Structures are given as C-alpha cells and as structure tokens.
Coordinates of C-alpha atoms and ligand atoms in Angstrom, one line a residue:
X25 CA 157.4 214.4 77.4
X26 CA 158.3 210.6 76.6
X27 CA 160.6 209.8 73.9
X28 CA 161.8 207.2 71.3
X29 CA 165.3 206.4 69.8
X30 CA 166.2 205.2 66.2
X31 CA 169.2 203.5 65.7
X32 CA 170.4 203.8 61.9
X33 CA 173.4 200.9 61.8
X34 CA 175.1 202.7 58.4
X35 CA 178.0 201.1 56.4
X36 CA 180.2 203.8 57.8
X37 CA 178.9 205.0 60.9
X38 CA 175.8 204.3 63.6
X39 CA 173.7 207.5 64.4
X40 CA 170.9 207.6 66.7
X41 CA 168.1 210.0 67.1
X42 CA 166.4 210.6 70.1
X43 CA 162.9 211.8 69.2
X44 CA 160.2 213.5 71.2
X45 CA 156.1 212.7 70.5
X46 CA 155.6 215.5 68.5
X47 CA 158.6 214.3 65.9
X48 CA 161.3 217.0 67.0
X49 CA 164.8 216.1 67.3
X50 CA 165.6 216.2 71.4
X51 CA 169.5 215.0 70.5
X52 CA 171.6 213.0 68.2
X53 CA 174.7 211.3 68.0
X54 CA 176.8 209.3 65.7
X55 CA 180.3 207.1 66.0
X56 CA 181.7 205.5 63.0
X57 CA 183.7 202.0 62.6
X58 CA 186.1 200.8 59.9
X59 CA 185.5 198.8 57.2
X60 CA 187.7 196.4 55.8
X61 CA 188.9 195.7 52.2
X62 CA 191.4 192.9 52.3
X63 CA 191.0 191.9 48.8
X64 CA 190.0 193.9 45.9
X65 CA 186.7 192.8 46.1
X66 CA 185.9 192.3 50.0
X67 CA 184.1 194.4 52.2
X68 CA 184.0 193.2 55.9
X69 CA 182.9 194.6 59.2
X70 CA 183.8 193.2 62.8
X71 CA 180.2 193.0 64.3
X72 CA 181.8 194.2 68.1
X73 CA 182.6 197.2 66.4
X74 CA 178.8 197.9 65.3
X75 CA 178.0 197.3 69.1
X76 CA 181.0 199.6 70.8
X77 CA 179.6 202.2 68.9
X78 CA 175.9 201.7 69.0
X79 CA 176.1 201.6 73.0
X80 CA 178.1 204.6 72.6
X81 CA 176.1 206.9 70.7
X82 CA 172.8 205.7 72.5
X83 CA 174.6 206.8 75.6
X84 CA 174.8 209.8 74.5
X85 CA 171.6 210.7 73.4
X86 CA 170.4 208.9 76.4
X87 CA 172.6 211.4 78.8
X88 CA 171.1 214.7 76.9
X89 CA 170.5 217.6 78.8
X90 CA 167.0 217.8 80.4
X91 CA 166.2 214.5 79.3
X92 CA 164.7 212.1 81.9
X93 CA 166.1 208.7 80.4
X94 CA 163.3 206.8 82.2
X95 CA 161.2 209.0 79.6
X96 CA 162.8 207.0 76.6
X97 CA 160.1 204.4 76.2
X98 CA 160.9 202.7 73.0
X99 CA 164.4 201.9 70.7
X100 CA 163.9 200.3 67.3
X101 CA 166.6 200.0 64.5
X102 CA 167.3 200.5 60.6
X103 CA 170.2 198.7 59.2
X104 CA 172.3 198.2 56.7
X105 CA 171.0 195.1 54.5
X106 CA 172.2 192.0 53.4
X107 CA 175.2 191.7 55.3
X108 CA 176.1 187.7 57.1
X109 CA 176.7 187.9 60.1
X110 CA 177.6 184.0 61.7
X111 CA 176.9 183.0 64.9
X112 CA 177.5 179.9 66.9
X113 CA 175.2 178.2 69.1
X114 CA 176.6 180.1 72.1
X115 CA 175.6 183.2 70.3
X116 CA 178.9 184.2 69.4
X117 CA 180.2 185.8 66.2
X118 CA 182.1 183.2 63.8
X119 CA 184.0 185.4 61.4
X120 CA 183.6 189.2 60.5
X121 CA 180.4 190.5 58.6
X122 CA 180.9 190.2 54.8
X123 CA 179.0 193.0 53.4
X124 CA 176.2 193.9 50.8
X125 CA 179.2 196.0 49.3
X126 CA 181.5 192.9 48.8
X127 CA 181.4 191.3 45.1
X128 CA 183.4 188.2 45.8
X129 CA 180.4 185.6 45.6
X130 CA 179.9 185.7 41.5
X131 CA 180.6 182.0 41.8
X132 CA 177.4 181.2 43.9
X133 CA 175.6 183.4 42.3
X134 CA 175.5 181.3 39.1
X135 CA 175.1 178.1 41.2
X136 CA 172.1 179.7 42.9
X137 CA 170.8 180.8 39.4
X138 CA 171.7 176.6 38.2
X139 CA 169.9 175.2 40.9
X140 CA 166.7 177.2 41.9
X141 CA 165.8 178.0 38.0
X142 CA 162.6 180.0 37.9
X143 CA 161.9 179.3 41.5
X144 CA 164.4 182.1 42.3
X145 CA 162.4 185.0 40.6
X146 CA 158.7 182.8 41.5
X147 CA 159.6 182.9 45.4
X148 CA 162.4 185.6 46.6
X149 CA 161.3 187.9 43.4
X150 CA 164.9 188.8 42.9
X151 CA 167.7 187.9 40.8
X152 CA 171.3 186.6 42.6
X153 CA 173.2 189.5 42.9
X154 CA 176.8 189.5 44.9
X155 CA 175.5 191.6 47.7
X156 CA 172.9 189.7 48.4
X157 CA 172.7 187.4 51.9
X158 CA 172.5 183.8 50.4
X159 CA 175.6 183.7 47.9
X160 CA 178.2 185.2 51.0
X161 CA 176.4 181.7 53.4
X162 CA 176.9 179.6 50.0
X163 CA 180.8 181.3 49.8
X164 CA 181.9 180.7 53.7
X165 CA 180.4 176.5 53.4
X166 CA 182.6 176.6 50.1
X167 CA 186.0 178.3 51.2
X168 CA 186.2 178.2 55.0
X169 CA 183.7 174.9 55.7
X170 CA 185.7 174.8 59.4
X171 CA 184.3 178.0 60.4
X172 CA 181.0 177.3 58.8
X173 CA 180.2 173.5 60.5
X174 CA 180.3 175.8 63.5
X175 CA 177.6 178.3 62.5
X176 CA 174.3 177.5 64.0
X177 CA 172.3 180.4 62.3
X178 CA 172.4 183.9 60.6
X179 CA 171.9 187.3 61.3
X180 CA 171.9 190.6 59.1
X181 CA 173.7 193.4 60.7
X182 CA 171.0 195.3 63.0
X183 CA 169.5 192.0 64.2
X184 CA 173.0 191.2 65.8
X185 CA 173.1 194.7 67.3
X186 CA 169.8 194.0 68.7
X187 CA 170.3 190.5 69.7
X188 CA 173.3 191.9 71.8
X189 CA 171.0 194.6 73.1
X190 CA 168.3 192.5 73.9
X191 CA 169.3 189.0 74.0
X192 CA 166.4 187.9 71.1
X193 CA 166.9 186.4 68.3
X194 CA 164.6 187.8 65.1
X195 CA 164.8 189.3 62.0
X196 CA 161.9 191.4 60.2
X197 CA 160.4 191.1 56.9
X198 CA 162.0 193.6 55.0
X199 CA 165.7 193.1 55.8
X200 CA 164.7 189.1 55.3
X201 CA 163.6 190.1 51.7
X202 CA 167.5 190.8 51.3
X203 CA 168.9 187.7 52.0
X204 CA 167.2 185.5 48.7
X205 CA 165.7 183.2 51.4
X206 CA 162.5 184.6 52.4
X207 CA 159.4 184.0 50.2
X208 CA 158.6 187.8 49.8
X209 CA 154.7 187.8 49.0
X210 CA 154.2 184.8 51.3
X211 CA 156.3 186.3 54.5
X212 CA 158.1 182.9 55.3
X213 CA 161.7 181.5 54.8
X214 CA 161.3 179.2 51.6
X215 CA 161.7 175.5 52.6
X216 CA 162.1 175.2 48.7
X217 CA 165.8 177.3 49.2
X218 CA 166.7 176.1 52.5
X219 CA 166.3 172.7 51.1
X220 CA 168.0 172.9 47.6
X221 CA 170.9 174.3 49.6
X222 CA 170.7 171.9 52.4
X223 CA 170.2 174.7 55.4
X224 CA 168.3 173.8 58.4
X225 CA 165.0 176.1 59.4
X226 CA 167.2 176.7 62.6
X227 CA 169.7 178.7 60.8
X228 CA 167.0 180.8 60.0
X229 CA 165.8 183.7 62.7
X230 CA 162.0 184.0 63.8
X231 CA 160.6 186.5 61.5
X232 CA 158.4 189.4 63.1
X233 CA 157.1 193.0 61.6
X234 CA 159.5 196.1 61.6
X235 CA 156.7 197.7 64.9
X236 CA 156.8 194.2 66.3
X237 CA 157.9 194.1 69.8
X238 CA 160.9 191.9 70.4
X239 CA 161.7 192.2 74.5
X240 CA 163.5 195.1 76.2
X241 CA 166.7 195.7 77.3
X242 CA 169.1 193.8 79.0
X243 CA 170.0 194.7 82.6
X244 CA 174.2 195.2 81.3
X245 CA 172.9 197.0 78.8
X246 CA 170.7 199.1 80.5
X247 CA 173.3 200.0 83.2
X248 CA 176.2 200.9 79.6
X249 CA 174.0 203.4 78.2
X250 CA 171.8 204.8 81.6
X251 CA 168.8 203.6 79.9
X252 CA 165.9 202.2 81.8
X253 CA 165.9 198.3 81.6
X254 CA 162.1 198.4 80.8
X255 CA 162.5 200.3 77.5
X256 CA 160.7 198.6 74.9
X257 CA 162.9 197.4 72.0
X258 CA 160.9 197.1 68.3
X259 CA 162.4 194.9 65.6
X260 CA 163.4 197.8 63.0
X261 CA 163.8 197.2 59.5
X262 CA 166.2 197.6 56.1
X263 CA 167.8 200.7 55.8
X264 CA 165.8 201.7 52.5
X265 CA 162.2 200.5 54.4
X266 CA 162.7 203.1 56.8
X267 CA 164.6 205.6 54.8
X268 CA 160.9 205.1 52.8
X269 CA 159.2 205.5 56.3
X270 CA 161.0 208.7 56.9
X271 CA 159.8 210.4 53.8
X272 CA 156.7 209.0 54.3
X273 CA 156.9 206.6 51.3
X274 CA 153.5 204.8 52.6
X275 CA 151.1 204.7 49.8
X276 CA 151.3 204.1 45.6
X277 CA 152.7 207.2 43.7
X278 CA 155.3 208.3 45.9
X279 CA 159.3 207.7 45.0
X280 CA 161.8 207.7 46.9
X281 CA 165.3 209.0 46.0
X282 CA 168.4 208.3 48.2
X283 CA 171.6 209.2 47.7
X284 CA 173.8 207.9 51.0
X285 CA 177.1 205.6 50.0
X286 CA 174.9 203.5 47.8
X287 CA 171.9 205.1 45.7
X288 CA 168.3 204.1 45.8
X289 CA 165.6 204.9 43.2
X290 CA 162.5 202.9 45.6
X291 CA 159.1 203.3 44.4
X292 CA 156.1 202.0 46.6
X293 CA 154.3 198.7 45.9
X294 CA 150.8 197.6 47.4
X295 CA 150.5 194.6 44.8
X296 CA 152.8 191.7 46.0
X297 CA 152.0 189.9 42.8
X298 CA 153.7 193.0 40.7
X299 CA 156.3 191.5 38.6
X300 CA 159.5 193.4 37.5
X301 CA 161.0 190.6 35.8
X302 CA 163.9 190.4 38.6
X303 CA 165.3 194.2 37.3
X304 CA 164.6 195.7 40.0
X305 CA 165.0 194.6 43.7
X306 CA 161.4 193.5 45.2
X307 CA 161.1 193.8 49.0
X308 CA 158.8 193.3 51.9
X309 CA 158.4 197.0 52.9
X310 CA 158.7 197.8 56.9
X311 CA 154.8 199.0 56.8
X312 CA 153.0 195.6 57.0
X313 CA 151.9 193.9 53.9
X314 CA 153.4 196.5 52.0
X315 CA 155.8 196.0 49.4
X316 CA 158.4 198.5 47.5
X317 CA 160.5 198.1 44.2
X318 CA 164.1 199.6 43.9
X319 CA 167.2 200.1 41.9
X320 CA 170.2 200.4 42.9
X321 CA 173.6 202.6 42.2
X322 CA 176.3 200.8 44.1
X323 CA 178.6 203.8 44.3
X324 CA 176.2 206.6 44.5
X325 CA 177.6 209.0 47.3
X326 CA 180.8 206.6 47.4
X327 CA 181.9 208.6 43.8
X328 CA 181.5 211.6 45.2
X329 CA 183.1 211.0 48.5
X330 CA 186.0 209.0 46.1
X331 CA 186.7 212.3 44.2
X332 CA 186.6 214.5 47.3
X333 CA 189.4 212.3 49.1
X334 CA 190.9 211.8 46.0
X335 CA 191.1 215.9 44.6
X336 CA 189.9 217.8 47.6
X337 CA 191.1 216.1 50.7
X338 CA 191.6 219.2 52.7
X339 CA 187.9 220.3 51.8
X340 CA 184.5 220.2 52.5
X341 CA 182.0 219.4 50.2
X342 CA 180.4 222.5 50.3
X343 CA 183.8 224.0 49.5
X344 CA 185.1 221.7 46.9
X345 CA 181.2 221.8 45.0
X346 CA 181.4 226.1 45.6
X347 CA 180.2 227.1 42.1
X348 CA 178.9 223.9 40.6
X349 CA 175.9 225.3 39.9
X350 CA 177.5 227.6 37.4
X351 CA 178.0 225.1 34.9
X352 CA 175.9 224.3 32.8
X353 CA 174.3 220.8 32.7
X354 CA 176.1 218.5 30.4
X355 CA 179.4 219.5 32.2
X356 CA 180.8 221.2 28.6
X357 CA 180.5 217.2 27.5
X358 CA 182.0 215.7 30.6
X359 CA 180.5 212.4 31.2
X360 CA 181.4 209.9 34.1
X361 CA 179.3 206.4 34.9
X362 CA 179.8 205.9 38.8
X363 CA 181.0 201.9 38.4
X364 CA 183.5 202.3 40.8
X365 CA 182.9 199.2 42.4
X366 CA 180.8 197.4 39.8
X367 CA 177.0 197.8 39.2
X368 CA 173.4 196.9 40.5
X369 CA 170.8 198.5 38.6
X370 CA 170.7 198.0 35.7
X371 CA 173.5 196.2 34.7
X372 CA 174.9 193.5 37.2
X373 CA 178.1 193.8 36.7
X374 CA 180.9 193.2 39.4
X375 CA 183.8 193.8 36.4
X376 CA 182.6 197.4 35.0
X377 CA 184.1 200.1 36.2
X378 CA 183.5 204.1 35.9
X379 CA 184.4 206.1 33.1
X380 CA 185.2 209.8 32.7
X381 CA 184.5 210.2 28.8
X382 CA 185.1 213.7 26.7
X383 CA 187.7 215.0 29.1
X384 CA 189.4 218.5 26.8
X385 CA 191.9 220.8 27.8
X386 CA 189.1 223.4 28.9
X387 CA 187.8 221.1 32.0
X388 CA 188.9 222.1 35.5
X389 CA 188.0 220.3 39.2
X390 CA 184.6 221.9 39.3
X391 CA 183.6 220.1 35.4
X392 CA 184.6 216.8 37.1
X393 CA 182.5 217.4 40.2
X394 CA 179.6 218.1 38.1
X395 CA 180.1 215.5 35.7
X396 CA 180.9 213.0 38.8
X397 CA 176.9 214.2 40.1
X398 CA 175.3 214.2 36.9
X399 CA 176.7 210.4 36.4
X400 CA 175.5 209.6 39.9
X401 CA 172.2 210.7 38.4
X402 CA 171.9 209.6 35.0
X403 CA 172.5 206.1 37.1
X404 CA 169.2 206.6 39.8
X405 CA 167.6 208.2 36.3
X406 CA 168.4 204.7 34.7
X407 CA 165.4 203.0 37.7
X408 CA 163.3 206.0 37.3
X409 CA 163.1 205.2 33.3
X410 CA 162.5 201.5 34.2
X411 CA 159.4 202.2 36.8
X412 CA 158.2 204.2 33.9
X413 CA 158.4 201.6 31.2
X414 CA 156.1 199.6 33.7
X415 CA 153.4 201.8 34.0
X416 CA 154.2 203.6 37.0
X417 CA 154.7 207.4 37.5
X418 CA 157.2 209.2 39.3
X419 CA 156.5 212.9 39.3
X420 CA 157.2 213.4 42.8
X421 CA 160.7 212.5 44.4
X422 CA 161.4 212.6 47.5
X423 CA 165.1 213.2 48.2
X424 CA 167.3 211.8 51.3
X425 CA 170.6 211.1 52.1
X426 CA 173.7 213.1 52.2
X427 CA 174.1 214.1 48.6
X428 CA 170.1 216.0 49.5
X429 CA 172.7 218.2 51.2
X430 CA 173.0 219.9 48.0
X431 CA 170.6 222.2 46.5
X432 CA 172.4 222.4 42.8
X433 CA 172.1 218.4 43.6
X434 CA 168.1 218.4 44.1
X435 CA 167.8 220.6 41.1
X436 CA 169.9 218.3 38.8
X437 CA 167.8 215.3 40.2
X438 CA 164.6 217.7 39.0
X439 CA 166.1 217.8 35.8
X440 CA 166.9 214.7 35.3
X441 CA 164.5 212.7 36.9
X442 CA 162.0 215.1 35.1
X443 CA 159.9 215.1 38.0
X444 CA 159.2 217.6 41.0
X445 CA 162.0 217.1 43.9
X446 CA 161.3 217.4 47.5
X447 CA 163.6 217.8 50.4
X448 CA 163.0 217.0 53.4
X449 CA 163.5 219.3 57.1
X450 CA 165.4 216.3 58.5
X451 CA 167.9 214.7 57.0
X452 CA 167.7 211.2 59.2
X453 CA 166.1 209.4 56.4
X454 CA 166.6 205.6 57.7
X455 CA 167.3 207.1 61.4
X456 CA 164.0 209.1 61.4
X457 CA 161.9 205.7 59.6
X458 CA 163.5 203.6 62.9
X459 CA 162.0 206.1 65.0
X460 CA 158.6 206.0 63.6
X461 CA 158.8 202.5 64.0
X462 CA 159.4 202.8 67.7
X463 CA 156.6 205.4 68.1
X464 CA 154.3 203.4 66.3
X465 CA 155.4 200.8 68.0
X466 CA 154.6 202.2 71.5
X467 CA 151.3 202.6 70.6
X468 CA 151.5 206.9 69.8
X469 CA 149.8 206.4 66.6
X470 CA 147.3 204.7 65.0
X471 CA 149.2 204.1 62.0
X472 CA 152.8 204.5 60.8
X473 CA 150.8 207.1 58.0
X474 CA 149.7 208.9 61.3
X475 CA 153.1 209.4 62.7
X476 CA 154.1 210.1 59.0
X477 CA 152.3 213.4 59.4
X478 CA 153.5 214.2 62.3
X479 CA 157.1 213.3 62.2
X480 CA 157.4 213.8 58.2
X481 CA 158.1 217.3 57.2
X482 CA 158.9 218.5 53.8
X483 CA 161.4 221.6 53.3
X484 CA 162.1 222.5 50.0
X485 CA 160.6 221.5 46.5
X486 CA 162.4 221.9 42.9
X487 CA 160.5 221.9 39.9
X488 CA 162.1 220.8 36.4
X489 CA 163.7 223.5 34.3
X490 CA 162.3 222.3 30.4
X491 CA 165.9 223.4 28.8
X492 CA 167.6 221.4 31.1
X493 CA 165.4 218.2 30.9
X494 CA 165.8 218.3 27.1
X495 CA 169.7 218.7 27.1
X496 CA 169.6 216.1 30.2
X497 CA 167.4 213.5 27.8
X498 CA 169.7 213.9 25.1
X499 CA 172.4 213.3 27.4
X500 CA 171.1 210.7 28.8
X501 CA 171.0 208.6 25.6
X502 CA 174.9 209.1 25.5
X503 CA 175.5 208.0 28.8
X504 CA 173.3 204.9 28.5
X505 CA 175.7 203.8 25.9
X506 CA 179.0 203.4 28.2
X507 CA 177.8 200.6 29.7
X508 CA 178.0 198.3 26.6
X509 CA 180.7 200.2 25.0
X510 CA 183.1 199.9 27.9
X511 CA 182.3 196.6 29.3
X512 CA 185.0 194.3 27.2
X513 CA 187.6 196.7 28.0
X514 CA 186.6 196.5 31.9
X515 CA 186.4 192.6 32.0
X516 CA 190.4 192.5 30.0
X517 CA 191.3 195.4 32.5
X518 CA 190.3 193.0 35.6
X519 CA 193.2 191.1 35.2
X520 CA 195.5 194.3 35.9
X521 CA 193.2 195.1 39.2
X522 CA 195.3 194.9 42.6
Ligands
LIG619 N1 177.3 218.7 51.7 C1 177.2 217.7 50.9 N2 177.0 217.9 49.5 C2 176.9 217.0 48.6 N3 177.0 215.6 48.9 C3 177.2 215.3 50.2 C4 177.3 216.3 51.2 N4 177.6 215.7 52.4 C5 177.6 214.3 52.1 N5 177.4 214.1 50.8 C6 177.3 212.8 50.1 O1 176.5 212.0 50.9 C7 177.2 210.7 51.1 C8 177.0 210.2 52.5 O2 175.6 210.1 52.7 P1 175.0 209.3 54.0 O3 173.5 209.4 53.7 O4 175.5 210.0 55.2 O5 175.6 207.9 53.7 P2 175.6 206.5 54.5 O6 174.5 206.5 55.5 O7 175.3 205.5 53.4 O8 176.9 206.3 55.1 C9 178.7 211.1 50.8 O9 179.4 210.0 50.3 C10 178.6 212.2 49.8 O10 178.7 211.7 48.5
LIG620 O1 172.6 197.0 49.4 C1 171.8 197.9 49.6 C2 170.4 197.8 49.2 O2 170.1 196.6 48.5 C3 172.3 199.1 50.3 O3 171.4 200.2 50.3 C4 172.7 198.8 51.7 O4 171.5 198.6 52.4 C5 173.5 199.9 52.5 O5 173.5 201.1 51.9 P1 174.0 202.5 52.6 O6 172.8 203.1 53.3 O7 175.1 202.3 53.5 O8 174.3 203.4 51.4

C-alpha cells in the first residue's frame, strides 16, 4: 500500500494525516504552538515553532505501526493564510509571523485603498482588510524600516514550513490570492501593486498550482522524521482551498460551511470575471483555474472556545453544550453577535465588538451557549444571504471544522442557513484537501474530482425544520440590526480597551 501525508499548518496547532490510496486514515497526529498577543490588537507566531512541530507530528505518523515509511510517496500542505512571514537573503526569518488574525494595519489599509483606487477591486478582486498580507509588509517598512531593509522576500505560513522542508522557494495560487498582490483572474503578482508600493518582483515567490510539484525532501529532514529523502513534496494550498477540496467543493452549486477558530461561508466559482463588488473575499481556488467566493466570521469557533474557557474551564464541550438542544431556537430572546475580535464579513470592522442583548433573570449557562451558537450562525447566515442576493443558491451545505462536532450545531446551521446540511465521515477538512492534493499530485487520480470520490465521504445530512427557519428569519432580522446599533458605542468603548 503507498501512502500520502497532509499537513494542515492551523492557527493553533499543526495536524497531519497520513492517508492510504483508497482515502482511509492509516494515522494522525497533531502538536500545537503558542500564539502571541502582545498588544491588544496583535497576533504573532514564531515561524521555528510551526517547524518544531510540523517535523514532530510528521514523525509521528511517519513511525505508525505497520507502516513502511519508504511507502509514503508524496507530502503536500494546507495553511493558514495571509500570515507575513520575512525572510532575509540567507533564508532566515526577520521578525515573528504577524497573522491574518492581527488588526493592527487599519492605517495601511486606507493608504492601500488611496493609492490603488479601483485597481484594488479591478486586479486582486478584494477590498483591504487588516488580515490581509499586503497592509502587515506596508506596516513593518512603516514602524520597524531596520528590520524591513533586511527582508529580501515574503512567505505565507505553509510556504516557510515547506521551504524549511524542502529548501524551495514558492507559493501557490490560492494562498497568493490572500496577500492583495496577486492578480487573481490573471494568476500573476500585479506589477501595477508591486510598483505603486515600490516592492521588487524578487520579494515575490515563484507561483506554482496547489498539485504542482515543488522538490522533495531534504536529506536533514529526511533523517528528523524517518522519511524517505525521495518523497515527493506538492505545493499545498490556503486553508479554506483545501478545506473545499476535502468536502469536495469542486464544481458550481456546492457551499462550503466551516466553522474552525475563524468561520467560512465559501461558495464555488468557475467564472473568474464574477464580480462581488469586494463583499466577499475572491480567491484562486487550489483546483486549477478554479475560483471560490467567501465570507468570513472572524471569531467563529474562537466565541465558543472564549465562553468555554471563560464559564466551563474544567469542561468539555460536549459537557458544557449537554442539553442545548433542549432550547428552543431563539435562546428565550438571547441574542449574541460573535465580534470579539472585530469583523470580516460583512461589516469590516476592527472596533465592534460582540454583544449579548436580552439577557433576563430566567437565562442560565446553557441559554448563553446557545445564544453564543446561534450568533456564530446568524454571522456565516449573513454570507449565505449575500451569495443569495447574487443569484446563487445554496441548498446544500457542507459542514467542516470543529463546531461540525456538534449535531444540535448542524441542525441550527439547517435552520438557519435554510438549506440541507451535510457532515462529513472525516473531520480533516483542510488536512484531508492537502492530502488530495498529494495524491493527485502523485499521479493516483485523474483528477482532484476523481480522488474526491474516493477520499470524500459524507456522514450525516440535516434537513430544515419549517418552524424553526421561520422563527430563525425573524430572528435574523433582529440580529442584523446590532451591527449598526452598537457600533458608536464600540468605537467610544475602544478608548477603554487594554
Ligand atoms: N465537540 C465540539 N462541539 C462543538 N464545537 C466544538 C467541539 N470541538 C471543537 N469545537 C469548536 O471548534 C473550534 C475548533 O475548530 P478547528 O477546526 O479545530 O479549528 P482550527 O483548525 O481553526 O484551529 C473550537 O474553537 C470550538 O468552537
Ligand atoms: O483569514 C482567514 C481566511 O481569509 C482564515 O480562515 C485563516 O485562513 C485561518 O483560519 P483558521 O483555519 O485558523 O480558522
């Protein structure tokens, strides 16, 4: 049996899947790594951390039992996006990774807006957001111009890993979509960016497909994880392009929900001219000339993993949601929006932040869980009305991430989304999509649709209950509102933020 590994480089962990060719699960492994918070609105990762803990957990899938690691014939990688990662011209890291989590580039994101004009929606189809890859490079030239005059180029997360793996230098089209650099329909770096902020095509990796091969491993490497040295290493791609690859989000009409730290409502695009106006993110996907539009909750999963440390420390979250199926949707008028860290989708907002509104006397723990989900929710529903308005249809969902852990959670996203929900057998979204991307890579398949059937495997499906999609609409109306109604108060509150 020969074998492939996927390498999902997460915000707060790395797990990697080893996978045999007919798309079971031979072993799996997973190491996490701090994240830093130094100011209010930083988030920072030290890059040697990504790679201790990569080697680590590819070691240990590597050493499974039975396993003949010579059998392992292909690695490929999903990553977190957007995150800068600096590197001299020795190769070596200049300051830690700031993150797509980390708001403090508002600044440059006006100045980006000033100076590109139309050119920024015309070419990298987005607008500037604070997560994105160009405003952190446009922050480190403005506030620490030492450490930048020594940066030769730019990497996102998983392309350092890799480099370090490997020893190459590239970055694939759909985590290039993320950095606000990359012409998106015409799949090059735009000179018309790199020139209005003075950056040199060198600082700029070579761009190459998700499948596309990119060398193999290095001998020290080889020898750290008791890999062979000839196993073939595949570029990889965004973390949402392969979390659509592992539900097999490969042709128009299929959705993709994902509810890991951040939230994704990603629907799939073949049209590269298909204009959303910038209100929704507009990626290269990781299947070639493909293309997917996405919203995005910021603090999707983070909310609920915020009230669990917050209220239930000592619990899991099957314990602390026991019963939360009980209430009944609307959370007896319990509302929460999930800004705890600002907004993407829709509103681009670094200031707001979340609301519980309509707490009584009657709520207990379990009302705020549910209202903390439904808010989650009402947030990805907020992208699924949007896709709507623009013709599409979403009446097919397929769920991923950790909050699909949750069957009262898939049935709420049925209600909501008012569309039928589908879970998946394996819960590796991005993980699984790396794989595939290896396997297709090695030449198994034809096409990644191919290995879609065989790797892809759908487990359960929830279909919308009418009473709660009408009390859910209703509702929904309400919580659109907060956003306005609360945003003054937010932006006087900042100046009382730690
Ligand atoms: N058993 C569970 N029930 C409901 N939600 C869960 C469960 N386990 C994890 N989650 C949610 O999933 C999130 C983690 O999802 P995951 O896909 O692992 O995140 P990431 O890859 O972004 O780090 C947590 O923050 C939590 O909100
Ligand atoms: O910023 C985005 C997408 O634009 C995030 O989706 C990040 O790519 C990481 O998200 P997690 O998988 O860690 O939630």
């Amino acid at each position: 049996m020969s074998y492939v590994i996927g390498v999902d480089l997460g915000t707060s962990a790395v797990k990697t899947l080893l996978m045999d060719r007919s798309g079971v699960i031979a072993a799996e492994a997973t190491r996490s790594y701090p994240l830093f918070h130094d100011r209010p609105s930083w988030s920072e990762q030290r890059p040697e951390d990504w790679v201790t803990a990569t080697l680590e957990a590819m070691k240990e899938v590597a050493s499974a039992a039975g396993i003949d690691a010579a059998a392992i014939e292909g690695i490929s990688f999903s990553g977190q996006m957007h995150g800068l990662v600096l590197l001299n011209d020795k190769g070596e890291v200049v300051r830690p990774a700031i993150l797509w989590n980390d708001t403090r580039t508002t600044e440059q994101c006006r100045e980006i807006e000033k100076v590109l004009g139309d050119k920024l929606l015309s070419v990298t189809r987005n607008p500037a957001l604070e997560g994105f890859t160009l405003p952190k490079i446009l922050w480190v030239r403005q506030h620490e111009k030492e450490l930048f005059d020594q940066a030769a180029i730019f990497l996102l997360p998983k392309d350092y890993v890799r480099y370090r793996l490997t020893g190459q230098l590239h970055m694939d089209y759909s985590d290039a979509a993320g950095t606000l650099m990359l012409d998106v329909a015409g799949k090059v770096w735009s000179k018309e960016v790199l020139e209005a902020f003075q950056l040199a095509d060198s600082f700029c990796p070579p761009l190459v497909e998700s499948h596309g091969l990119v060398g193999t491993l290095l001998p020290e490497i080889a020898a750290a994880t008791g890999l062979s040295a000839g196993t073939k290493v595949f570029a990889g791609g965004a973390d949402n392009a392969c979390g659509a690859i592992g539900a097999g989000i490969l042709s128009e009409g299929l959705t993709l929900s994902s509810i890991g730290t951040s939230g994704v409502i990603l629907s799939y695009e073949n049209d590269k001219e298909k204009d959303f106006g910038g209100k929704v993110h507009f990626f290269n996907h990781g299947k070639e000339n493909a293309f997917y539009a996405m919203g995005v909750t910021l603090a999707a999963g983070y909310s609920l993993s915020w009230f669990k440390k917050t209220f239930a420390p000592n619990e899991s979250y099957d314990e602390m949601l026991a019963g939360v199926e009980q209430v009944k949707p609307g959370s007896n008028g319990l509302l929460f929006t999930p800004y705890l860290v600002g907004e993407r989708t829709p509103h681009a907002d670094p200031n707001i932040r979340a609301s519980f509104i309509g707490v009584d006397g009657t709520h207990e723990r379990i009302h705020f869980a549910r209202a903390v989900m439904e808010g989650i929710t009402f947030s990805l529903n907020e992208s699924v009305d949007m896709f709507r308005q623009a013709g599409k249809t979403v009446d097919k969902v397929v769920s991923i991430g950790g909050g699909a852990q949750n069957p009262a959670w898939l049935q709420m996203q049925a209600d909501i989304f008012n569309a039928t929900v589908v879970s998946l057998e394996n819960e590796q979204g991005p993980g699984l999509g790396a794989a595939m991307l290896a396997a297709y890579g090695c030449g198994w398949f034809e096409s990644l649709e191919a290995c879609a059937d065989q790797f892809v495997k759908h487990a359960d499906s929830y279909e919308p209950n009418p009473q709660a999609v009408e009390t859910y609409a209703s509702l929904f109306r309400v919580y659109q509102q907060v956003y306005a109604q609360t945003k003054t108060m937010n932006d006087q509150l900042t100046a009382f933020r730690g």
